[in-house]
XYZ file of C-alpha atoms in Angstrom:
749
model
C 26.289 30.229 -148.541
C 23.816 29.858 -145.686
C 20.152 30.290 -146.529
C 18.216 32.931 -144.609
C 14.827 31.922 -145.905
C 12.363 31.160 -143.081
C 10.106 28.124 -143.323
C 6.422 28.842 -143.911
C 4.220 29.379 -140.867
C 1.027 27.443 -140.478
C -1.652 29.106 -142.549
C 0.840 29.952 -145.321
C 0.937 28.035 -148.627
C 3.636 25.348 -148.683
C 6.055 25.056 -151.567
C 4.730 23.145 -154.582
C 5.469 19.484 -154.491
C 5.761 19.255 -150.719
C 3.773 16.316 -149.392
C 1.410 16.496 -146.477
C 0.228 13.650 -144.241
C -2.556 15.085 -142.066
C -3.022 12.076 -139.751
C 0.049 12.851 -137.516
C -1.053 16.462 -137.288
C -4.549 15.408 -136.242
C -3.069 13.108 -133.598
C -0.807 15.852 -132.256
C -3.616 18.375 -132.154
C -6.031 16.052 -130.382
C -3.357 15.242 -127.769
C -2.707 18.962 -127.296
C -6.432 19.723 -127.126
C -6.996 17.081 -124.433
C -3.998 18.397 -122.503
C -5.121 22.032 -122.765
C -8.614 21.085 -121.583
C -7.175 19.421 -118.471
C -8.695 16.029 -119.371
C -7.177 12.561 -118.947
C -8.887 11.174 -122.054
C -11.107 12.342 -124.887
C -13.315 10.715 -127.517
C -14.313 12.227 -130.859
C -17.601 10.633 -131.971
C -18.746 11.247 -135.581
C -22.227 10.966 -137.069
C -22.339 8.108 -139.579
C -25.572 6.724 -141.018
C -27.536 8.495 -138.300
C -25.481 6.809 -135.569
C -22.449 7.773 -133.518
C -19.196 6.079 -134.427
C -15.793 6.408 -132.835
C -13.530 8.724 -134.825
C -10.615 9.164 -132.435
C -9.484 8.396 -128.900
C -6.862 10.661 -127.347
C -4.939 11.319 -124.140
C -2.317 14.013 -123.478
C 0.349 11.460 -124.532
C -1.164 9.455 -127.422
C -3.951 9.449 -129.998
C -5.565 6.710 -132.104
C -7.626 7.421 -135.222
C -10.427 5.105 -136.375
C -11.370 5.398 -140.026
C -13.237 2.104 -140.331
C -15.060 1.941 -136.984
C -18.522 0.303 -137.024
C -21.549 2.623 -136.601
C -21.862 2.387 -132.842
C -20.531 4.078 -129.724
C -17.214 2.355 -128.978
C -15.992 1.944 -126.294
C -18.777 2.064 -123.704
C -19.613 5.661 -122.751
C -22.554 7.206 -120.843
C -25.244 6.652 -123.492
C -27.909 8.670 -121.671
C -25.608 11.685 -121.620
C -24.624 11.351 -125.280
C -28.256 10.955 -126.347
C -29.178 14.043 -124.331
C -26.423 16.123 -125.964
C -27.331 14.909 -129.448
C -31.109 15.239 -129.109
C -31.012 18.641 -127.422
C -27.985 19.919 -129.336
C -26.510 21.342 -126.121
C -23.232 21.023 -124.294
C -23.015 19.427 -120.827
C -20.348 20.336 -118.242
C -20.355 18.253 -115.044
C -17.574 19.745 -112.932
C -17.997 17.503 -109.867
C -19.482 14.048 -110.470
C -19.174 13.175 -106.788
C -22.265 15.310 -106.247
C -25.787 14.462 -107.544
C -26.369 15.063 -111.282
C -29.146 14.254 -113.824
C -27.315 11.284 -115.390
C -26.312 9.487 -112.211
C -28.456 6.441 -113.071
C -26.354 5.632 -116.154
C -24.379 2.412 -115.362
C -21.255 3.991 -116.836
C -20.766 6.282 -113.824
C -20.901 3.528 -111.213
C -18.442 1.421 -113.232
C -15.830 4.006 -114.270
C -16.355 6.693 -111.570
C -15.124 9.811 -113.429
C -14.674 12.996 -111.382
C -15.574 15.566 -114.081
C -16.555 15.578 -117.770
C -17.334 17.867 -120.681
C -19.497 16.910 -123.655
C -19.672 19.267 -126.686
C -21.915 18.950 -129.794
C -19.997 19.577 -133.049
C -21.453 21.090 -136.244
C -20.229 21.984 -139.704
C -22.375 24.992 -140.503
C -25.835 23.603 -139.620
C -24.934 19.959 -140.216
C -24.239 17.911 -137.064
C -20.798 16.281 -137.229
C -20.724 14.490 -133.878
C -19.790 14.894 -130.228
C -16.506 15.661 -128.446
C -16.399 13.880 -125.050
C -13.697 14.779 -122.435
C -13.234 13.122 -119.058
C -11.030 13.337 -115.952
C -11.119 10.472 -113.453
C -8.650 11.989 -110.969
C -9.863 15.483 -110.127
C -13.000 17.586 -110.141
C -13.436 21.117 -111.544
C -10.784 20.592 -114.243
C -12.514 22.237 -117.217
C -12.130 25.978 -117.676
C -15.426 27.430 -118.973
C -13.551 30.356 -120.550
C -11.950 27.938 -123.031
C -15.164 26.150 -124.108
C -15.808 28.190 -127.263
C -12.192 27.875 -128.390
C -12.119 24.155 -127.644
C -15.368 23.620 -129.557
C -13.936 25.487 -132.557
C -10.765 23.382 -132.522
C -12.712 20.156 -132.077
C -15.002 21.089 -134.985
C -12.023 21.597 -137.300
C -10.511 18.242 -136.310
C -13.854 16.468 -136.721
C -14.364 17.999 -140.154
C -10.960 16.782 -141.271
C -11.605 13.294 -139.946
C -15.017 13.194 -141.579
C -13.524 14.275 -144.924
C -10.778 11.660 -144.761
C -13.243 8.957 -143.727
C -15.569 9.927 -146.579
C -12.766 9.730 -149.106
C -11.632 6.359 -147.783
C -15.132 4.948 -147.930
C -15.551 5.798 -151.589
C -14.568 3.169 -154.059
C -11.243 3.578 -155.803
C -13.003 3.797 -159.134
C -15.104 6.788 -158.052
C -12.154 8.778 -156.788
C -10.820 11.274 -159.265
C -7.290 12.548 -158.845
C -8.456 16.164 -158.817
C -11.055 15.458 -156.124
C -8.529 13.712 -153.886
C -6.013 16.485 -154.393
C -8.584 19.177 -153.616
C -9.810 17.323 -150.511
C -6.293 16.789 -149.211
C -5.423 20.413 -149.931
C -8.505 21.595 -148.049
C -7.701 19.243 -145.176
C -4.117 20.502 -145.074
C -5.314 24.104 -145.023
C -7.711 23.276 -142.185
C -4.904 21.652 -140.258
C -2.656 24.646 -140.754
C -5.337 27.041 -139.545
C -6.061 24.787 -136.612
C -2.388 24.544 -135.613
C -2.054 28.301 -135.922
C -4.833 28.717 -133.346
C -3.168 26.475 -130.783
C -1.611 28.153 -127.687
C 1.101 25.460 -127.758
C 4.180 25.875 -129.972
C 4.336 23.440 -132.919
C 7.420 22.788 -135.109
C 7.501 20.478 -138.162
C 10.942 19.307 -139.320
C 12.319 16.991 -142.019
C 14.364 13.822 -141.555
C 17.555 15.889 -141.238
C 16.065 17.920 -138.401
C 15.629 21.148 -140.408
C 12.494 23.125 -139.582
C 9.890 23.190 -142.354
C 7.063 25.099 -140.665
C 5.902 26.467 -137.319
C 2.964 28.338 -135.798
C 2.604 31.752 -134.169
C 2.962 30.313 -130.653
C 6.356 28.908 -131.645
C 7.588 32.430 -132.359
C 6.238 33.652 -128.994
C 7.776 30.700 -127.163
C 11.259 31.077 -128.676
C 11.273 34.879 -128.857
C 11.900 35.067 -132.631
C 10.975 33.227 -135.816
C 13.349 30.347 -136.683
C 15.031 30.104 -140.119
C 14.645 27.133 -142.421
C 18.195 25.973 -141.741
C 17.765 26.216 -137.962
C 18.016 22.680 -136.577
C 14.938 21.660 -134.601
C 17.194 20.675 -131.703
C 17.783 24.354 -131.024
C 14.116 24.645 -130.130
C 13.502 21.171 -128.740
C 16.513 20.690 -126.455
C 20.168 20.808 -127.477
C 23.512 22.616 -127.673
C 24.168 22.029 -123.968
C 22.013 25.027 -122.991
C 18.980 22.914 -122.223
C 18.101 20.609 -119.374
C 15.737 17.676 -119.102
C 14.658 16.972 -115.540
C 17.348 19.345 -114.281
C 20.228 17.529 -116.070
C 22.124 19.045 -119.024
C 22.084 16.786 -122.078
C 24.470 16.571 -125.072
C 23.208 17.425 -128.519
C 23.126 13.843 -129.840
C 20.920 12.782 -126.893
C 18.177 15.386 -127.344
C 14.574 14.211 -127.701
C 14.472 15.387 -131.333
C 17.610 13.403 -132.173
C 16.142 10.330 -130.475
C 12.875 10.533 -132.424
C 14.592 11.141 -135.792
C 16.910 8.194 -135.121
C 14.437 5.665 -133.697
C 10.979 6.887 -134.637
C 9.833 6.324 -131.053
C 7.730 9.267 -129.724
C 9.115 11.449 -126.913
C 6.292 12.360 -124.553
C 5.921 14.704 -121.595
C 9.566 15.762 -121.409
C 10.103 18.791 -119.190
C 12.504 21.167 -120.898
C 14.303 24.201 -119.449
C 15.723 26.391 -122.217
C 17.333 29.771 -122.709
C 15.828 32.173 -125.238
C 17.931 34.502 -127.418
C 17.205 37.391 -125.030
C 18.785 35.401 -122.165
C 15.550 34.643 -120.316
C 14.948 31.085 -119.151
C 11.656 29.306 -119.739
C 10.192 25.900 -118.949
C 8.052 23.836 -121.314
C 6.536 20.368 -121.699
C 7.759 18.734 -124.914
C 6.032 16.052 -127.028
C 7.508 14.786 -130.335
C 6.070 12.246 -132.784
C 7.642 10.893 -135.967
C 6.317 11.586 -139.476
C 6.153 8.691 -141.955
C 5.088 8.408 -145.553
C 2.591 5.894 -146.954
C 5.321 3.227 -147.008
C 6.244 3.767 -143.356
C 9.515 5.516 -144.121
C 10.558 8.124 -141.515
C 10.319 11.546 -143.148
C 10.624 13.911 -140.170
C 8.972 14.809 -136.880
C 6.365 17.096 -135.341
C 7.071 18.635 -131.931
C 4.634 20.383 -129.601
C 5.851 22.540 -126.691
C 3.560 23.914 -123.987
C 5.023 26.779 -121.928
C 4.618 26.003 -118.209
C 6.975 28.692 -116.864
C 4.256 30.516 -114.933
C 2.921 27.239 -113.554
C 6.373 26.178 -112.352
C 6.997 29.606 -110.803
C 3.643 29.409 -109.001
C 4.496 25.912 -107.755
C 7.852 27.167 -106.496
C 6.148 30.076 -104.719
C 3.655 27.695 -103.112
C 6.490 25.364 -102.092
C 8.420 28.283 -100.600
C 5.388 29.527 -98.681
C 4.754 26.013 -97.360
C 8.323 25.423 -96.185
C 9.816 28.824 -95.313
C 9.038 31.551 -92.810
C 7.760 34.628 -94.654
C 9.390 37.116 -92.245
C 12.944 35.777 -91.913
C 13.286 33.475 -94.916
C 14.327 30.650 -92.581
C 12.856 27.144 -92.893
C 9.619 26.677 -90.969
C 8.553 23.759 -88.770
C 7.722 21.472 -91.728
C 11.112 21.866 -93.417
C 12.860 21.740 -90.030
C 11.410 18.282 -89.378
C 12.504 17.101 -92.808
C 16.086 18.332 -92.363
C 16.258 16.981 -88.838
C 15.113 13.579 -90.097
C 17.850 13.671 -92.747
C 20.487 14.477 -90.121
C 19.205 11.641 -87.891
C 19.301 9.186 -90.814
C 22.931 10.086 -91.589
C 23.832 9.790 -87.898
C 22.207 6.339 -87.705
C 24.364 5.095 -90.570
C 27.600 6.657 -89.344
C 27.098 6.182 -85.603
C 27.402 9.929 -85.068
C 25.384 12.454 -83.086
C 22.987 15.280 -83.866
C 22.489 18.294 -81.599
C 19.214 20.230 -81.409
C 19.353 23.763 -79.953
C 16.050 25.362 -78.957
C 16.486 29.157 -78.698
C 13.986 31.579 -77.157
C 14.816 35.297 -77.126
C 14.715 36.969 -73.717
C 12.678 40.169 -73.264
C 11.653 40.248 -76.941
C 8.022 40.839 -75.978
C 8.999 44.009 -74.108
C 10.790 45.363 -77.219
C 7.888 44.377 -79.462
C 5.294 46.005 -77.194
C 7.224 49.187 -76.474
C 8.705 49.946 -79.927
C 6.121 48.303 -82.180
C 5.907 45.230 -84.384
C 7.844 46.777 -87.273
C 10.914 47.185 -85.067
C 10.298 43.711 -83.648
C 10.148 42.212 -87.145
C 13.395 43.891 -88.177
C 15.036 42.623 -85.005
C 13.907 39.061 -85.789
C 15.406 39.321 -89.283
C 18.708 40.527 -87.814
C 18.686 37.638 -85.345
C 18.007 35.188 -88.203
C 21.017 36.512 -90.147
C 23.258 36.241 -87.106
C 22.162 32.680 -86.459
C 22.960 31.697 -90.065
C 26.512 32.982 -89.580
C 26.984 30.705 -86.569
C 26.420 27.508 -88.552
C 28.263 25.263 -90.974
C 26.915 24.345 -94.384
C 25.538 21.011 -93.137
C 23.657 22.644 -90.246
C 20.307 24.388 -90.420
C 18.268 26.950 -88.484
C 14.475 27.339 -88.522
C 11.980 29.734 -87.003
C 9.028 28.118 -85.268
C 7.145 31.377 -84.796
C 7.277 34.340 -82.445
C 10.790 34.565 -81.017
C 11.544 30.823 -81.057
C 14.285 29.330 -83.240
C 15.603 25.774 -83.581
C 19.093 24.911 -84.812
C 20.061 21.434 -86.021
C 23.772 20.588 -85.830
C 24.555 17.545 -87.966
C 27.500 15.219 -87.402
C 28.690 16.611 -84.042
C 31.181 14.737 -81.883
C 29.320 15.366 -78.625
C 28.231 17.950 -76.060
C 31.407 20.019 -76.474
C 30.571 20.863 -80.106
C 27.008 21.813 -79.147
C 28.113 24.016 -76.249
C 30.671 25.747 -78.492
C 27.918 26.716 -80.958
C 25.617 27.763 -78.091
C 28.308 30.063 -76.708
C 28.858 31.514 -80.171
C 25.118 32.190 -80.533
C 24.857 33.908 -77.149
C 27.902 36.037 -77.959
C 26.557 37.192 -81.317
C 23.122 37.892 -79.829
C 24.710 39.991 -77.116
C 26.040 42.450 -79.699
C 23.715 45.511 -79.769
C 21.348 46.064 -82.697
C 20.762 49.570 -84.055
C 17.220 49.893 -85.457
C 15.639 53.267 -86.257
C 17.987 55.026 -83.870
C 17.258 52.571 -81.046
C 20.232 50.663 -79.660
C 18.648 47.341 -78.697
C 20.133 44.556 -76.614
C 18.787 41.051 -76.957
C 19.706 37.841 -75.164
C 18.536 34.286 -75.497
C 17.996 31.115 -73.524
C 19.076 27.876 -75.211
C 18.106 24.302 -74.473
C 20.202 21.492 -75.996
C 19.336 17.848 -76.697
C 21.498 15.209 -78.381
C 20.695 12.273 -80.640
C 20.616 9.447 -79.650
C 21.224 10.256 -75.965
C 18.026 12.266 -75.392
C 15.794 10.909 -78.159
C 15.820 8.983 -81.416
C 13.231 10.962 -83.374
C 12.350 14.571 -84.135
C 9.513 14.820 -81.626
C 11.476 13.513 -78.635
C 14.556 15.636 -79.435
C 12.453 18.789 -79.828
C 10.609 18.090 -76.581
C 13.878 17.522 -74.721
C 15.470 20.705 -76.093
C 12.335 22.696 -75.240
C 12.411 21.376 -71.666
C 16.092 22.305 -71.338
C 15.354 25.797 -72.687
C 12.777 26.441 -69.955
C 15.343 25.276 -67.418
C 17.796 27.825 -68.880
C 15.226 30.591 -68.406
C 14.681 29.581 -64.790
C 18.461 29.652 -64.263
C 18.561 33.377 -65.033
C 18.228 33.579 -68.823
C 21.029 34.372 -71.289
C 22.533 30.913 -70.830
C 22.298 27.401 -72.231
C 21.415 24.123 -70.529
C 21.634 20.495 -71.643
C 18.697 18.167 -71.240
C 18.941 15.712 -68.329
C 16.787 12.909 -66.968
C 15.983 15.060 -63.924
C 14.659 17.792 -66.197
C 12.452 15.228 -67.885
C 10.973 14.198 -64.538
C 10.399 17.850 -63.615
C 8.806 18.532 -66.993
C 6.486 15.563 -66.610
C 5.517 16.732 -63.139
C 4.891 20.246 -64.439
C 2.754 18.875 -67.260
C 0.816 16.761 -64.796
C 0.180 19.771 -62.537
C -0.907 21.893 -65.499
C -3.294 19.204 -66.776
C -4.945 18.720 -63.381
C -5.020 22.454 -62.679
C -7.048 23.026 -65.855
C -9.826 20.899 -64.340
C -9.541 22.221 -60.790
C -12.238 24.897 -61.067
C -14.747 22.617 -62.765
C -14.139 19.907 -60.148
C -14.482 22.391 -57.240
C -11.002 21.530 -55.970
C -10.008 25.139 -55.194
C -10.756 26.757 -51.849
C -9.848 29.977 -50.014
C -8.211 30.259 -46.623
C -7.777 33.544 -44.775
C -4.851 34.758 -42.653
C -5.697 37.474 -40.120
C -4.028 40.893 -40.225
C -3.700 42.387 -36.707
C -3.619 45.979 -35.479
C -0.279 45.878 -33.595
C -1.495 48.437 -31.027
C -4.997 47.143 -30.200
C -4.597 43.459 -31.105
C -7.833 43.615 -33.101
C -8.283 41.653 -36.375
C -8.834 44.387 -38.936
C -8.477 42.476 -42.144
C -7.647 39.103 -43.653
C -5.607 38.100 -46.711
C -7.301 35.603 -49.020
C -4.922 32.714 -49.776
C -5.644 30.090 -52.441
C -5.532 26.382 -51.631
C -5.839 23.399 -53.979
C -7.106 19.993 -52.951
C -6.484 17.669 -55.926
C -8.621 14.555 -55.967
C -7.083 12.035 -53.629
C -4.061 14.185 -52.760
C -3.189 16.496 -49.832
C -4.100 20.172 -49.971
C -1.315 22.348 -51.378
C -0.692 26.085 -51.056
C -0.644 28.375 -54.062
C 3.156 28.704 -54.029
C 3.519 25.252 -55.628
C 1.280 25.910 -58.628
C 0.693 29.651 -59.042
C 3.753 30.063 -61.331
C 2.333 27.447 -63.708
C -1.028 29.215 -63.635
C 0.738 32.476 -64.560
C 2.662 30.923 -67.477
C -0.350 29.122 -68.943
C -2.855 31.942 -68.495
C -4.965 29.880 -66.088
C -4.401 32.673 -63.562
C -7.138 34.693 -65.300
C -10.131 32.408 -64.597
C -8.640 31.349 -61.252
C -7.943 34.954 -60.208
C -11.461 36.028 -61.155
C -12.886 33.155 -59.104
C -10.712 34.111 -56.094
C -11.894 37.725 -56.178
C -15.569 36.758 -56.327
C -15.256 34.147 -53.569
C -13.357 36.579 -51.332
C -16.037 39.256 -51.756
C -18.823 36.784 -50.929
C -16.932 35.638 -47.815
C -16.496 39.255 -46.734
C -20.249 39.756 -47.100
C -20.908 36.782 -44.768
C -18.590 38.286 -42.108
C -20.378 41.636 -42.396
C -23.761 39.943 -42.018
C -22.441 38.223 -38.872
C -21.861 41.604 -37.214
C -18.307 42.442 -38.256
C -19.058 45.329 -40.624
C -15.598 46.912 -40.206
C -13.829 43.766 -41.425
C -11.771 44.167 -44.628
C -10.202 41.670 -47.036
C -6.986 41.700 -49.108
C -6.719 39.847 -52.439
C -3.511 39.289 -54.441
C -3.608 40.491 -58.035
C -1.305 39.171 -60.779
C 0.077 41.337 -63.560
C -1.803 39.250 -66.159
C -5.073 39.965 -64.383
C -4.294 43.671 -64.159
C -3.672 43.954 -67.903
C -6.531 41.745 -69.094
C -9.299 43.497 -71.081
C -12.333 44.319 -68.954
C -10.404 44.135 -65.669
C -12.163 47.110 -64.053
C -15.572 45.773 -65.045
C -14.713 42.366 -63.567
C -13.734 43.962 -60.211
C -16.889 46.070 -60.120
C -19.048 43.030 -60.973
C -17.492 41.012 -58.126
C -18.236 43.783 -55.615
C -21.771 44.309 -56.927
C -22.637 40.587 -56.901
C -21.438 40.231 -53.299
C -23.008 43.507 -52.183
C -19.933 44.833 -50.333
C -18.442 48.320 -50.289
C -15.319 48.894 -52.439
C -13.663 50.506 -49.391
C -13.582 47.079 -47.705
C -11.491 45.562 -50.524
C -7.718 45.866 -50.768
C -5.939 44.704 -53.921
C -2.301 43.704 -53.484
C -0.287 44.437 -56.628
C 3.287 43.546 -57.521
C 6.189 45.926 -57.985
C 6.400 44.823 -61.650
C 3.103 46.618 -62.347
C 4.542 49.832 -60.915
C 7.771 49.463 -62.852
C 5.895 49.291 -66.171
C 4.782 52.873 -65.712
C 2.529 53.944 -68.538
C -0.513 56.100 -69.043
C -2.670 52.944 -69.168
C -1.673 51.392 -65.847
C -1.609 54.769 -64.064
C -5.140 55.380 -65.352
C -6.265 51.924 -64.195
C -4.807 52.452 -60.718
C -6.473 55.857 -60.561
C -9.862 54.373 -61.471
C -9.519 51.695 -58.784
C -8.695 54.434 -56.269
C -11.703 56.474 -57.437
C -13.945 53.451 -56.873
C -12.802 53.460 -53.226
C -10.634 50.317 -53.462
C -7.411 50.309 -51.442
C -4.155 49.473 -53.206
C -1.061 48.002 -51.557
C 2.320 46.825 -52.862
C 2.966 43.166 -51.987
C 6.426 41.786 -51.019
C 7.921 45.279 -51.004
C 11.704 45.415 -51.098
C 12.247 42.394 -53.347
C 11.881 44.351 -56.596
C 13.370 47.535 -57.965
C 10.924 50.265 -57.026
C 11.869 53.083 -54.644
C 9.835 54.870 -52.015
C 10.303 58.162 -53.847
C 8.849 56.513 -56.964
C 5.793 55.287 -55.009
C 4.463 58.788 -54.393
C 3.416 58.980 -58.031
C 0.876 56.203 -57.566
C -2.446 56.206 -55.626
C -1.304 53.637 -53.032
C -2.698 52.916 -49.569
C -0.131 50.577 -48.016
C 3.166 48.703 -48.329
C 3.664 45.081 -47.272
C 7.216 44.447 -46.055
C 8.412 41.107 -47.390
C 8.717 38.375 -44.761
C 12.374 37.719 -45.647
C 13.270 41.100 -44.095
C 10.958 40.688 -41.089
C 12.544 37.308 -40.347
C 15.948 38.979 -39.960
C 14.837 41.528 -37.320
C 17.203 41.328 -34.351
C 19.496 38.782 -36.039
C 20.576 40.510 -39.235
C 21.652 44.130 -38.963
C 21.036 44.816 -42.662
C 17.478 43.460 -42.532
C 16.788 45.355 -39.328
C 18.068 48.647 -40.789
C 16.068 48.101 -43.972
C 12.826 47.492 -42.059
C 13.380 50.667 -40.001
C 14.008 52.697 -43.170
C 10.947 51.329 -44.981
C 8.637 52.077 -42.041
C 10.018 55.593 -41.550
C 9.835 56.564 -45.215
C 6.399 54.955 -45.706
C 5.030 56.904 -42.732
C 6.485 60.092 -44.188
C 4.583 59.342 -47.425
C 1.403 58.677 -45.388
C 1.393 55.014 -46.442
C 0.244 52.291 -44.077
C 2.805 49.545 -43.404
C 1.914 45.848 -43.133
C 4.637 43.465 -41.957
C 4.392 39.896 -43.315
C 5.868 36.801 -41.704
C 5.753 37.924 -38.053
C 6.613 34.808 -36.027
C 7.756 36.013 -32.597
C 6.597 38.412 -29.903
C 9.971 40.185 -30.168
C 9.415 40.907 -33.858
C 5.893 42.201 -33.163
C 7.167 44.488 -30.377
C 9.968 45.863 -32.559
C 7.579 46.617 -35.396
C 5.114 48.309 -33.042
C 7.874 50.511 -31.608
C 9.007 51.560 -35.110
C 5.492 52.693 -36.075
C 4.341 49.708 -38.137
C 0.527 49.576 -37.991
C -0.399 46.046 -39.114
C 1.190 42.646 -38.589
C 0.555 39.296 -40.262
C 2.152 35.914 -39.654
C 2.124 32.677 -37.684
C 2.578 34.615 -34.456
C -0.998 35.844 -34.873
C -2.443 32.851 -36.667
C -2.193 30.629 -39.710
C -4.536 30.801 -42.680
C -7.891 29.241 -41.818
C -11.265 28.653 -43.431
C -13.896 31.359 -43.590
C -15.942 29.767 -40.797
C -12.890 29.389 -38.558
C -12.009 33.056 -39.188
C -15.494 33.985 -37.974
C -14.799 32.137 -34.716
C -11.522 34.042 -34.319
C -13.331 37.336 -34.859
C -15.791 36.466 -32.113
C -13.012 35.482 -29.684
C -10.792 38.571 -30.120
C -11.406 42.220 -29.157
C -13.311 44.252 -31.739
């Protein structure tokens, strides 16, 4: 019949006749105490003949007891610190020894270079017992001040036991009475039991057959119930195939407890994953030492388990946060690089290829701005799920941030495999997404690079795919493009232009030229359009058409545009001071400038600094600003109008706005795009369109400015149709401010 009697817990009286050997318990407890404190090593120094003598030396893995040590501090420790603690009867906690401290002159610190230490005085009632010294040479701030009182209590109990044993051993055999020895050992055993019961780590004591003899309260909490006497220790220390060591399931006869009971060799720092009776899984660090009698015969084992479940879960959370995108759950840039490196390594060995697809969502910013970030976040999660479904198990997808994703296709045969996946991605993205009643459509532009054709490392492959993605956007979006050598040259040129453009303002390489705008009836110069020119150091002057797109993409258009407006206003002031007070100036305005914070203040400051009237300034805006009709941009346009500034629509006819739509905005003029003016008399469609624009603009009381006038026939046609202003090479190219002043003096005014 199976016994149901539970073994005694620590603190309970053991059965009569059961032997106790306190030294292994002391060793286990000191190891546990050092581990709990966060130290790498600890020394227990006892007072003997008014001197400090070494009682024990411990680490988290091992402990040595010294019963016959000479009365001196062994090994070398910081004497000045120990003397201070002993003389002043006070504890010392030095959390960061890399910073100045009162004991820095002690030679010990320059030789051993610890990072943090804790030194505790130990008493038995009022009698000093010694000092407990803990040290960590790897990290600072390792000792938790909340545990000091508990640690000091535990250390005091251990020191008292050691002192008692040492005292008994030092007495002559003749003076030792059997009753005294028995009472001392019994008291020491009781102290040990109380001490073990206080430990936060679980402790099990078993016999040579592996049956549990005793355990502490923490053992019950760790396992979820109290074990019975006949429970084998392997159930609690790894066994029955339900436990793993280092992630690998182990058979019962290979458990740490079985190893120790068979060989007597300690099992230290084994990480154990086990399943409790309630089905929950926990993780613990396991240490087991053998028990031997006075003749060295193996009589059992003592195991100590420290629950590290919360620590492991925290480490896993930190690892997840470091390697995964919080919004989509996809790998982030760090994990992407690691997986891409793995795919490249496999391809190097097999001679295969790896494809990298750089995906950027088209028009995501518009959805995010118009419907809010919550809708945008849900859309990104839906996109992430769709991308996962497009891949095989060996492939991976990561989110770099914003609306950028990177897919790594391992072991592909060539471009055909990559293009097949790209087509699949574009098709799945094209399916509408229903979010909060909004039916959203999203597209993407994909750039593709191949290993080893376009690069042999992560950085070069990512750069090539990114370059190809921008080429896909320029080709009309919602498509994919492979990286080519020509794209690399173009990307390098673009990077070179961007780098030099960033220094252009500081180096005074930017200038303004001015193209006259002519009254088609009187021939008088009534205004001039400010046109930006760039003269890079040592290179020919270039017009804004070759670099303005880069300035828009990079945001450089903001400082450059502000500079243009101020320079144009100052030039206008010089013309006015030269006697041409009726002269006006037109300045192009980008959408990024229009929407920048403080835009109205910047315009007002430019006019005030130059001292010119707002009515002499005309701002040319794009149709895209009108198309994004909102209360904000309507209000901004209204405020510009109220200031007296004229507003015109540049390159009219190339966008999507209609003349009927224009009446809702406070506009002054339309500028017919030069592509339509060029077709007057040669293209019937262009001619009809110009006639319609002029007629409808006049009906809306809007002035019409024709750009790109190159012949006298075009000028005459425009004049006959009622167009007021002409601009183009027929009247003059863009010139400097001084040359424009000469033209003003030589023409009727």
